[in-house]
Coordinates of C-alpha atoms in Angstrom, one line a residue:
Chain A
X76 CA 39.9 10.5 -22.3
X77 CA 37.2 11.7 -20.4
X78 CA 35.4 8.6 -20.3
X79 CA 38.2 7.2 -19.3
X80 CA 38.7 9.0 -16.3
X81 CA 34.8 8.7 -15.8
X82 CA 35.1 4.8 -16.0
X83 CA 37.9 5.0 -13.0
X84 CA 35.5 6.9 -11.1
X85 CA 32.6 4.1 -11.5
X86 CA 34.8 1.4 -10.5
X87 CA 35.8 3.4 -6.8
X88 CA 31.8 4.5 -6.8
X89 CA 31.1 0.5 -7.4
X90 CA 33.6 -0.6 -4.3
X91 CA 31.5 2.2 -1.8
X92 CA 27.6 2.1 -3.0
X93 CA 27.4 -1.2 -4.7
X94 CA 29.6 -3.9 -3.1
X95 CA 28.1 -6.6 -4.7
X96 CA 27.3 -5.8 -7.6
X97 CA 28.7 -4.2 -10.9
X98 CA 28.8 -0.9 -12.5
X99 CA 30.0 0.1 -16.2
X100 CA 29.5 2.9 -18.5
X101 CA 28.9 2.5 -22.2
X102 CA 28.1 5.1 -25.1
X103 CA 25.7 5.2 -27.9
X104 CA 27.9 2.3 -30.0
X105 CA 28.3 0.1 -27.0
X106 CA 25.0 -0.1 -25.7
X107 CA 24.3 -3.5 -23.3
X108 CA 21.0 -4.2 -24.8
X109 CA 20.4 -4.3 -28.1
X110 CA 16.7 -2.6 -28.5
X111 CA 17.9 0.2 -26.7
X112 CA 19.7 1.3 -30.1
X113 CA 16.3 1.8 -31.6
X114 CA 14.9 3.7 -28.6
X115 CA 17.6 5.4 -26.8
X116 CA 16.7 9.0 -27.6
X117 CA 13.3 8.5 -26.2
X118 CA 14.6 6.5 -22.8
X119 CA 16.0 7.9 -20.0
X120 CA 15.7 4.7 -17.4
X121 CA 15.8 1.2 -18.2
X122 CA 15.4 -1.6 -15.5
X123 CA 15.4 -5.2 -16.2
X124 CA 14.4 -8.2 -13.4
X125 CA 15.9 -11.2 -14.2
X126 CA 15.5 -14.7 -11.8
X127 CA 17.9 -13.4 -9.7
X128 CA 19.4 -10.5 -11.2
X129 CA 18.3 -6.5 -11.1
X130 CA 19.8 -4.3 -14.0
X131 CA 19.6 -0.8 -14.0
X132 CA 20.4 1.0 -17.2
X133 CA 20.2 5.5 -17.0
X134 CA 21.1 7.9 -19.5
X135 CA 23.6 10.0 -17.7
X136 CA 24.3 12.4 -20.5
X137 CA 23.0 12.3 -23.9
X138 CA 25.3 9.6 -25.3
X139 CA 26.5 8.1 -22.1
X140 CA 24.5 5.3 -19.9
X141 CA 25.7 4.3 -16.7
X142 CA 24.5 0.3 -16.0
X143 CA 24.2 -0.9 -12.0
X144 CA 24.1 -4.5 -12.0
X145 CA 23.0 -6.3 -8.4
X146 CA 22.4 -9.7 -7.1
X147 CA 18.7 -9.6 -5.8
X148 CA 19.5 -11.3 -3.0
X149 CA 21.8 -8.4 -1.8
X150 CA 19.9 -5.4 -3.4
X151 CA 15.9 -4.2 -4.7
X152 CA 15.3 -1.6 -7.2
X153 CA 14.5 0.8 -4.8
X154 CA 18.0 0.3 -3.2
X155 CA 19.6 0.9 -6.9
X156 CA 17.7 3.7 -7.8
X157 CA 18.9 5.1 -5.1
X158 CA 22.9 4.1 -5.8
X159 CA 22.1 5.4 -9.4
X160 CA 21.0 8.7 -8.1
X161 CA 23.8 9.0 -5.6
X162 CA 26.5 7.8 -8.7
X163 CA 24.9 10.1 -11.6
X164 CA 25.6 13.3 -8.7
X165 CA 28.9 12.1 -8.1
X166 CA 30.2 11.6 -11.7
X167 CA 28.1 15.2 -12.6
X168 CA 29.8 17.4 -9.9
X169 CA 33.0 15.7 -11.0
X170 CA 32.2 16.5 -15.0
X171 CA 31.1 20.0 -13.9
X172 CA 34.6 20.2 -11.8
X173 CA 36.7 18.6 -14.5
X174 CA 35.6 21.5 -17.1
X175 CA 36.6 24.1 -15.2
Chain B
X286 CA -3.6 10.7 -22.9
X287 CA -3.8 7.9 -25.7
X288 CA -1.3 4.9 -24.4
X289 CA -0.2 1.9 -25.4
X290 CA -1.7 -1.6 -24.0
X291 CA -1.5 -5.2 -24.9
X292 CA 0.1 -8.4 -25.2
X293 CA 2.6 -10.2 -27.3
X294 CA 2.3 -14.0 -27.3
X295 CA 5.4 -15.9 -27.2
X296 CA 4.7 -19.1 -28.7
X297 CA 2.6 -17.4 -31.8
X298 CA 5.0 -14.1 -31.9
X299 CA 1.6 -12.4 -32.4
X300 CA 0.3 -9.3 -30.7
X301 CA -3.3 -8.1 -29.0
X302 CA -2.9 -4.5 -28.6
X303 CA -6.3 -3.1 -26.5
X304 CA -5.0 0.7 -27.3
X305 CA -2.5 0.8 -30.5
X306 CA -1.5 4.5 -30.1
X307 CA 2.3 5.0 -28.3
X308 CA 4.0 8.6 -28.8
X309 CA 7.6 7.0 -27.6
X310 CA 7.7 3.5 -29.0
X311 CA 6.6 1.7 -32.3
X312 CA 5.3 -2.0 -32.9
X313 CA 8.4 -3.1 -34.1
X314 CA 10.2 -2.0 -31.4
X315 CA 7.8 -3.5 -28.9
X316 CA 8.2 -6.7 -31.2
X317 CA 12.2 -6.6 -30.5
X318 CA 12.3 -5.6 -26.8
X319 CA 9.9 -9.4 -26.8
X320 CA 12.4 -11.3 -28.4
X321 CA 14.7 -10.1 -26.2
X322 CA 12.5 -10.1 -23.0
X323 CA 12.1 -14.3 -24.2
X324 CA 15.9 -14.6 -25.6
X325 CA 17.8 -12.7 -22.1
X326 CA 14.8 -14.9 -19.7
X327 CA 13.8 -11.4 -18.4
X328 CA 10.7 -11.4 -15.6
X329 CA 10.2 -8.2 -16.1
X330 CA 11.5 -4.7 -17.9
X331 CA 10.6 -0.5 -17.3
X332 CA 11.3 1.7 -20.1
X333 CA 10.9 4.7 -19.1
X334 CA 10.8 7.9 -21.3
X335 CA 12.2 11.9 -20.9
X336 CA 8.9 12.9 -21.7
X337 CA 7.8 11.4 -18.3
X338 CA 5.8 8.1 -19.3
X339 CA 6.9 4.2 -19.2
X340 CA 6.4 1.7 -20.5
X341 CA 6.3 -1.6 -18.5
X342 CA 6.8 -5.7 -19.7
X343 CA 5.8 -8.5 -17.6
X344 CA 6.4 -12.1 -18.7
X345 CA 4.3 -15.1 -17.7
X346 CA 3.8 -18.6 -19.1
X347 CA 3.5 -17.9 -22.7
X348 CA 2.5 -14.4 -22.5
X349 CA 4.4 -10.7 -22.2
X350 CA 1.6 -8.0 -21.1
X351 CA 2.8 -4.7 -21.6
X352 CA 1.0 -1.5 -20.7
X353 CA 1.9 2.6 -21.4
X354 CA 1.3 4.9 -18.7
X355 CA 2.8 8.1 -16.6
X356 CA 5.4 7.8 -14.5
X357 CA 3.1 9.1 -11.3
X358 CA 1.3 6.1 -12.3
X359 CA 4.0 3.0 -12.4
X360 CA 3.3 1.3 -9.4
X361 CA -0.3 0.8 -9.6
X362 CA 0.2 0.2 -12.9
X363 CA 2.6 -2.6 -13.0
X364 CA 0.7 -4.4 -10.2
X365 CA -2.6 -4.5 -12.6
X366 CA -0.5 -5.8 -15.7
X367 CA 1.2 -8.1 -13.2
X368 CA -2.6 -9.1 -11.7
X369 CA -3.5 -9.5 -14.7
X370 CA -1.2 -11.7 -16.3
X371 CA -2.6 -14.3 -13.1
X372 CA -6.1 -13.9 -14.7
X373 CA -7.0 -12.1 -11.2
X374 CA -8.9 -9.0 -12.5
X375 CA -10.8 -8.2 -16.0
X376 CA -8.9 -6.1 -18.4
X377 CA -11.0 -3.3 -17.8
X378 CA -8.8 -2.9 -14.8
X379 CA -5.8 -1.3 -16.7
X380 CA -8.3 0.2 -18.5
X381 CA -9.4 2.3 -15.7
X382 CA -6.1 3.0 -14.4
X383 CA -5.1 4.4 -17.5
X384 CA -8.2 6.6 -17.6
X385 CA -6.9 8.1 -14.2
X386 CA -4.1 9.3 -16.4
X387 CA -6.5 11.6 -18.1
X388 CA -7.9 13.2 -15.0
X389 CA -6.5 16.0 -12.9
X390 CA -4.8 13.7 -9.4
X391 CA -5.2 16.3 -6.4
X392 CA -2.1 15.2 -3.7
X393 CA -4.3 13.7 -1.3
X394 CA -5.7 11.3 -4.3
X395 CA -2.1 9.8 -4.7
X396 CA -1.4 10.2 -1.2
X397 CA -4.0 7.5 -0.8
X398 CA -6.8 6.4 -3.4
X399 CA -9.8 5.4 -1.5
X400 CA -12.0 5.4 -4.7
X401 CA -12.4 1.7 -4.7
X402 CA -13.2 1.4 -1.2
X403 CA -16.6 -0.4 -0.9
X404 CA -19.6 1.0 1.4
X405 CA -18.5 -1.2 4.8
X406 CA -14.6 0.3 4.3
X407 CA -16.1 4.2 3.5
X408 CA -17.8 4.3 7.2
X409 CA -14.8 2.9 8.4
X410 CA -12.6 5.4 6.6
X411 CA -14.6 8.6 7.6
X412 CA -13.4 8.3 10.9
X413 CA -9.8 8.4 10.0
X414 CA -8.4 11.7 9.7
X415 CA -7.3 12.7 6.3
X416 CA -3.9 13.4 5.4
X417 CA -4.6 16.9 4.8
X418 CA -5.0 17.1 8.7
X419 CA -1.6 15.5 9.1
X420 CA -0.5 18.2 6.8
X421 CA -1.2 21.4 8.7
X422 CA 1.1 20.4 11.6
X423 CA 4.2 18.4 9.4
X424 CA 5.8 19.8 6.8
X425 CA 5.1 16.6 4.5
X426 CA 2.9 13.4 5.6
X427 CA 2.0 10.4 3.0
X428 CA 0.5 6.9 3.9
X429 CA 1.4 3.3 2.9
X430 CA -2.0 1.9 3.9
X431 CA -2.9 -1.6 2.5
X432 CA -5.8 -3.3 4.4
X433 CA -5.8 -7.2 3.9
X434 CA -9.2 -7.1 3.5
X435 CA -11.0 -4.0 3.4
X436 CA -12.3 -2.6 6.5
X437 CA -9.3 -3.8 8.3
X438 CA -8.2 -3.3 11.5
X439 CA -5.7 -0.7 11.2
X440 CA -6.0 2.5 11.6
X441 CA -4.3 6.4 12.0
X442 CA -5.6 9.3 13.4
X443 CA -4.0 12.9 14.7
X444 CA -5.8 15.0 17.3
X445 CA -4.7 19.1 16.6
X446 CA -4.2 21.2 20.6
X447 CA -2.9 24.9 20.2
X448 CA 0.6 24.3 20.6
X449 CA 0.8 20.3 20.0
X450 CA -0.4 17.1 18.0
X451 CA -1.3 13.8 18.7
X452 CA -0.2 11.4 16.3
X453 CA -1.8 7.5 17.0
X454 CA -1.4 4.8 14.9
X455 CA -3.3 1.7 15.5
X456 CA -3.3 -2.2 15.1
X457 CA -6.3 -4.1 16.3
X458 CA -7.0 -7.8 16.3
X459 CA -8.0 -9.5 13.3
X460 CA -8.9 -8.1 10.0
X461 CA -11.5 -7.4 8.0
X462 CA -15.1 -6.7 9.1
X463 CA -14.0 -7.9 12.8
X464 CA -10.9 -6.0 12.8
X465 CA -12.6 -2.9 11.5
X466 CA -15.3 -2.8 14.7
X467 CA -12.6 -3.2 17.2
X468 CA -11.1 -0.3 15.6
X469 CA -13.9 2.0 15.2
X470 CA -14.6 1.7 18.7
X471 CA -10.8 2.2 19.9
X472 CA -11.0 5.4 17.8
X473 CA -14.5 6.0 19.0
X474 CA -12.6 5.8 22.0
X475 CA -9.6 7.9 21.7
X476 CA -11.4 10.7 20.2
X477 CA -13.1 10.9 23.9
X478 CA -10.1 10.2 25.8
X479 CA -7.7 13.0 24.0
X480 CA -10.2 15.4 23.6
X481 CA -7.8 17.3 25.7
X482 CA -3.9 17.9 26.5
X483 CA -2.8 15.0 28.1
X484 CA -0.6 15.7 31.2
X485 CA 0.8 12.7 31.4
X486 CA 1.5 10.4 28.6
X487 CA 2.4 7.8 30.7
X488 CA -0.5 7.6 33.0
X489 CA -3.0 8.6 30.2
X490 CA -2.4 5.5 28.1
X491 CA -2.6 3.2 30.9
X492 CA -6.1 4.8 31.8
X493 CA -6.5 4.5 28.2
X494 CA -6.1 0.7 28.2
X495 CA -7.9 0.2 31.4
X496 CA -11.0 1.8 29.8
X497 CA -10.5 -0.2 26.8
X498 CA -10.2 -2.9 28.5
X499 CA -13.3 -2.7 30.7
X500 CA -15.7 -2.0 27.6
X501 CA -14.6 -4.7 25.7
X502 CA -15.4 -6.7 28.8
X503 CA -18.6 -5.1 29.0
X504 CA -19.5 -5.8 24.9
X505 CA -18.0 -9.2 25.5
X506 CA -15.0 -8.4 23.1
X507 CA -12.4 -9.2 25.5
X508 CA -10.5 -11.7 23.1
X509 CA -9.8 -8.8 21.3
X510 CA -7.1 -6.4 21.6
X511 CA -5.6 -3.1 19.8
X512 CA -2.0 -2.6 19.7
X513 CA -1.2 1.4 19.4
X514 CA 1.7 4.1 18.7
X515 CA 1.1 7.6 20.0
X516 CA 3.6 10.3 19.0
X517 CA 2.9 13.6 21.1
X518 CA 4.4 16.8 18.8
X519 CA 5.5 19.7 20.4
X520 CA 4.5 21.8 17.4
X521 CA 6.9 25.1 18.3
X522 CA 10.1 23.1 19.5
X523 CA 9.4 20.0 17.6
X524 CA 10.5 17.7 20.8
X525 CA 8.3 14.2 20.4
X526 CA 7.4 12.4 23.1
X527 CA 7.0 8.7 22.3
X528 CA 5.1 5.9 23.6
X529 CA 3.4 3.1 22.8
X530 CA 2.0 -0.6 22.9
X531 CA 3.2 -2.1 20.3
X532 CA 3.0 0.1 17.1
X533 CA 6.5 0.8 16.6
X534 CA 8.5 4.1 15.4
X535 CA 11.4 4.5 13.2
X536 CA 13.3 7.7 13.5
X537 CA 15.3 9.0 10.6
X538 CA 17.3 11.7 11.3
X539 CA 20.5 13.6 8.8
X540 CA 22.7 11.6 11.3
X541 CA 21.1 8.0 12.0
X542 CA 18.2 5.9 11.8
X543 CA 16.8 4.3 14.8
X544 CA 14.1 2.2 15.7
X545 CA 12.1 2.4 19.1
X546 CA 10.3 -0.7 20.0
X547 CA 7.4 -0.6 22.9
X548 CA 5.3 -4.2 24.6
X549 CA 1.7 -4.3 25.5
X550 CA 3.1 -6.5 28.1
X551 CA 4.7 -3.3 30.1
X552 CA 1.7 -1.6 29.6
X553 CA -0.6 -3.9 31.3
X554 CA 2.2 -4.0 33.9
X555 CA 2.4 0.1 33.6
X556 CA 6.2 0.0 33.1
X557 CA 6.5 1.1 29.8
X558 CA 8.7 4.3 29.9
X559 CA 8.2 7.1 27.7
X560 CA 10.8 8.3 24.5
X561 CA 11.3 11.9 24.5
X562 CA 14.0 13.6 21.7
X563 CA 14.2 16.6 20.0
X564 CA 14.0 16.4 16.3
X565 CA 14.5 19.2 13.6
X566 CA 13.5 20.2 10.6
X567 CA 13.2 17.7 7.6
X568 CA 13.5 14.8 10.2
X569 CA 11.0 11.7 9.1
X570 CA 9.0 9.7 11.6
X571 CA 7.4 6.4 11.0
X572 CA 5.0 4.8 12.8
X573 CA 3.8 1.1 11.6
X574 CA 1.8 -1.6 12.3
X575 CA 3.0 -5.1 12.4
X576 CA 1.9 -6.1 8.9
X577 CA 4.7 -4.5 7.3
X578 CA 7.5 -6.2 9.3
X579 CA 5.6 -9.3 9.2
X580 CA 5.9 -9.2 5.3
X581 CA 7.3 -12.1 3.4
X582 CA 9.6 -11.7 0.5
X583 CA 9.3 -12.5 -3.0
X584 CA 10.6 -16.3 -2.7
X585 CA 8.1 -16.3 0.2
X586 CA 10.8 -17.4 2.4
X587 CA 12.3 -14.7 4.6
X588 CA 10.1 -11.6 6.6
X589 CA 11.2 -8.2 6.1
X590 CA 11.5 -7.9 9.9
X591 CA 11.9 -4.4 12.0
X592 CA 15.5 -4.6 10.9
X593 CA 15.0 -5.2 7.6
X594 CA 12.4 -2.4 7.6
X595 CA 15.0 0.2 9.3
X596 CA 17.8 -0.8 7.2
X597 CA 15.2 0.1 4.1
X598 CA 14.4 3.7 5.2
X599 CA 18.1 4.1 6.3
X600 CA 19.5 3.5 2.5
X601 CA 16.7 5.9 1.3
X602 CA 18.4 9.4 1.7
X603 CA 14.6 11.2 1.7
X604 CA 11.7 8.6 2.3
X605 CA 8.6 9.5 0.3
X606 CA 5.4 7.1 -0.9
X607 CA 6.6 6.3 -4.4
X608 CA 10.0 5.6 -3.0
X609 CA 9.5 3.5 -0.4
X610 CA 6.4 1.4 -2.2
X611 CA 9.1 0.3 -5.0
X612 CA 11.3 -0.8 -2.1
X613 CA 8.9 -2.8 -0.5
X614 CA 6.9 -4.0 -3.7
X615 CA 10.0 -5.0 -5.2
X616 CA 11.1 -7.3 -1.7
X617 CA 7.5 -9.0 -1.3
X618 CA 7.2 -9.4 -5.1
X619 CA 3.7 -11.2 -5.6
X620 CA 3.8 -13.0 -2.3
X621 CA 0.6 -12.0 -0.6
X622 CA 0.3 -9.9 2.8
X623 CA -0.9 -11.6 5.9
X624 CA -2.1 -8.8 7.9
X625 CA -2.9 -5.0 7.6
X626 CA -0.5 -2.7 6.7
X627 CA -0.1 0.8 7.7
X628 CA 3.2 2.8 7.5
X629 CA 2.8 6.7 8.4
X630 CA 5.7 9.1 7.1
X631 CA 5.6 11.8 8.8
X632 CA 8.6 14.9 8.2
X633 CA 8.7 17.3 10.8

């Protein structure tokens, strides 16, 4: 339920901080990449650089990553670091809010 | 720290690892994040760790170098594996960098390393005034300084009165060793010139230039020229008084970020008209030479420009050194500078 409401707020963070781009949420069972199943206790940031592709994976909480996707010819790592920054405040003030 | 290093070959699947020893990450799973690195067509990939370490993969030709290090260590890190993987510098190279893991970094040391700087670049370097200098009037001041041959021609200096501080940033012709004497004698120079209060900024940089002008003249330098940025601090009221000949400031404020341009041209002509604005606590200045905007990006195809540079800062919400270098690193990619590049960061 809560990830539900947690995957609603992604989608309206993805339409303000990362136009062109994409943003999802996945837990331990659902993880994008494969190899992060053997490491993900260890890893709190992963970031891929494809040809023309930037991928941002961050463990949000200790089962949930958040994953910024972004065309490199509209964003750099630095810019996504900063969206992922900006997003993991946003969705922790809002799990801090939605406990209360 | 013991740290992982090596490389995995793609064509053999077979590993060299230099140092074998990885608290966070095991062969096998090295062997699987390859396979996937190969599989995906992945350039490169940062693992990085709660304990506050990365890892970092860098694929080339038939090769994936990867190399173990801090996280206070991950740009100068992944430019040697990538530098390496080119067959630019010896092994030895990560070697070192991971031995700088193991000693204690003052702030000034990651501020800016100078301990590769060879003898011709270390008398050039004395005369710049360290960061710590910078330090005692701003709250916070780092450096992106990267000469394109080293001594360049670019250079920073501050100049400490009781109540207010000099800022200068300079550009001068050229690079390397010819860049480097034009610039040792403009700060040869402005050390006289400033040695008190200015009363006027205005009329104090156009005597500055005609000066300059006259003794390259005299020393038969006068193809060469020095573009400069001088911020004048008042260090109780914080109002900045701006001026400049070419060295251009970007002001980031909590409400906007804007970019002051000034010509040599209305110098010469003595028309160039002084900025003044009153800034605030936690307010970040940044004075650069045109090396940075002149930067191509990683497809070598497009410079970063002044408004690409501005529109960098502005979607940083706090500029620091290891932020902005992964901006920047990440736009030029590999594609080589063709000038010096200095950007000051200075918050108030």
């Amino acid at each position: 339920m809560l990830l539900q409401k947690f995957k609603e707020l992604t989608k309206k963070a993805e339409v303000q901080h990362l136009p062109y781009g994409d943003v999802e949420l996945f837990d331990e069972e659902n993880l994008p990449v494969n190899f992060l199943v053997d490491v993900s206790k260890n890893v709190s940031q992963v970031t891929i650089e494809k040809e023309d592709e930037l991928i941002l994976i961050s463990k949000i909480a200790p089962k949930v990553f958040l994953q910024l996707k972004g065309k490199k010819s509209y964003y750099n790592i630095g810019i996504m670091k900063n969206v992922m920054s900006k997003m993991y405040n946003e969705l922790r003030s809002n799990a801090i809010f939605s406990s209360k | 720290m013991e740290a992982l290093s090596g490389y995995y070959n793609t064509e053999q699947r077979s590993y060299d690892l230099s140092i074998n020893h990885s608290e966070n990450i095991s062969e096998k799973q090295i062997e699987r994040i390859c396979i996937h690195i190969i599989a995906e067509g992945i350039q490169n990939l940062t693992l990085e760790f709660v304990d506050g370490n990365f890892i970092f993969f860098t694929k080339k030709k038939e090769k994936i170098r990867f190399v173990e290090g801090p996280l206070s260590e991950l740009i100068f890190l992944q430019k040697k594996a990538k530098k390496d993987l080119d067959g630019e510098i010896a092994h030895q190279e990560i070697g070192r960098g991971l031995e700088l893991v193991t000693t204690t970094s003052t702030s000034s040391d990651l501020d800016f390393n100078n301990s590769t700087l060879d003898e011709k670049a270390r008398i050039q370097h004395s005369l710049f005034s360290s960061l710590d200098q910078f330090k005692k009037v701003f709250s916070n001041a780092e450096i992106y300084f990267e000469p394109y041959e080293d001594p360049g021609g670019d250079f920073y200096w501050i100049k400490r009165y009781p109540n207010h501080s000099l800022v200068v940033v300079g550009d001068c012709t050229g690079h390397g060793l010819e860049g480097a004497l034009i610039s040792m004698s403009v700060m040869t120079l402005l050390k006289q010139f400033f040695k008190s209060l200015p009363e006027s900024m205005e009329h104090s940089i156009y005597d500055f230039y005609d000066q300059f002008k006259s003794l390259m003249e005299d020393e038969d330098f006068d193809a060469f020229d020095t573009e400069l940025g001088f911020v004048l601090l008042d260090n109780q009221t914080h109002k900045m008084s701006y001026i400049g000949s070419g060295v251009n400031l970007i002001v980031k404020t909590s409400k906007s970020t804007n970019i002051h341009t000034t010509r040599k041209s209305k110098i010469v002509k003595k028309e160039q008209t002084i900025l003044e604005l009153p800034l605030e606590r936690g307010d970040q200045l940044f004075l650069f030479s045109d090396g940075i905007q002149d930067q191509f990006d990683n497809m070598n195809t497009r410079k970063l420009g002044t408004r690409g540079l501005l529109h960098m800062l502005e979607e940083l919400d706090r500029v620091t050194l290891e932020n902005f270098t992964q901006v920047y690193d990440t736009f030029r990619g590999s594609t080589e500078p063709l000038d010096d590049q200095t950007l000051l960061m200075l918050t108030i």
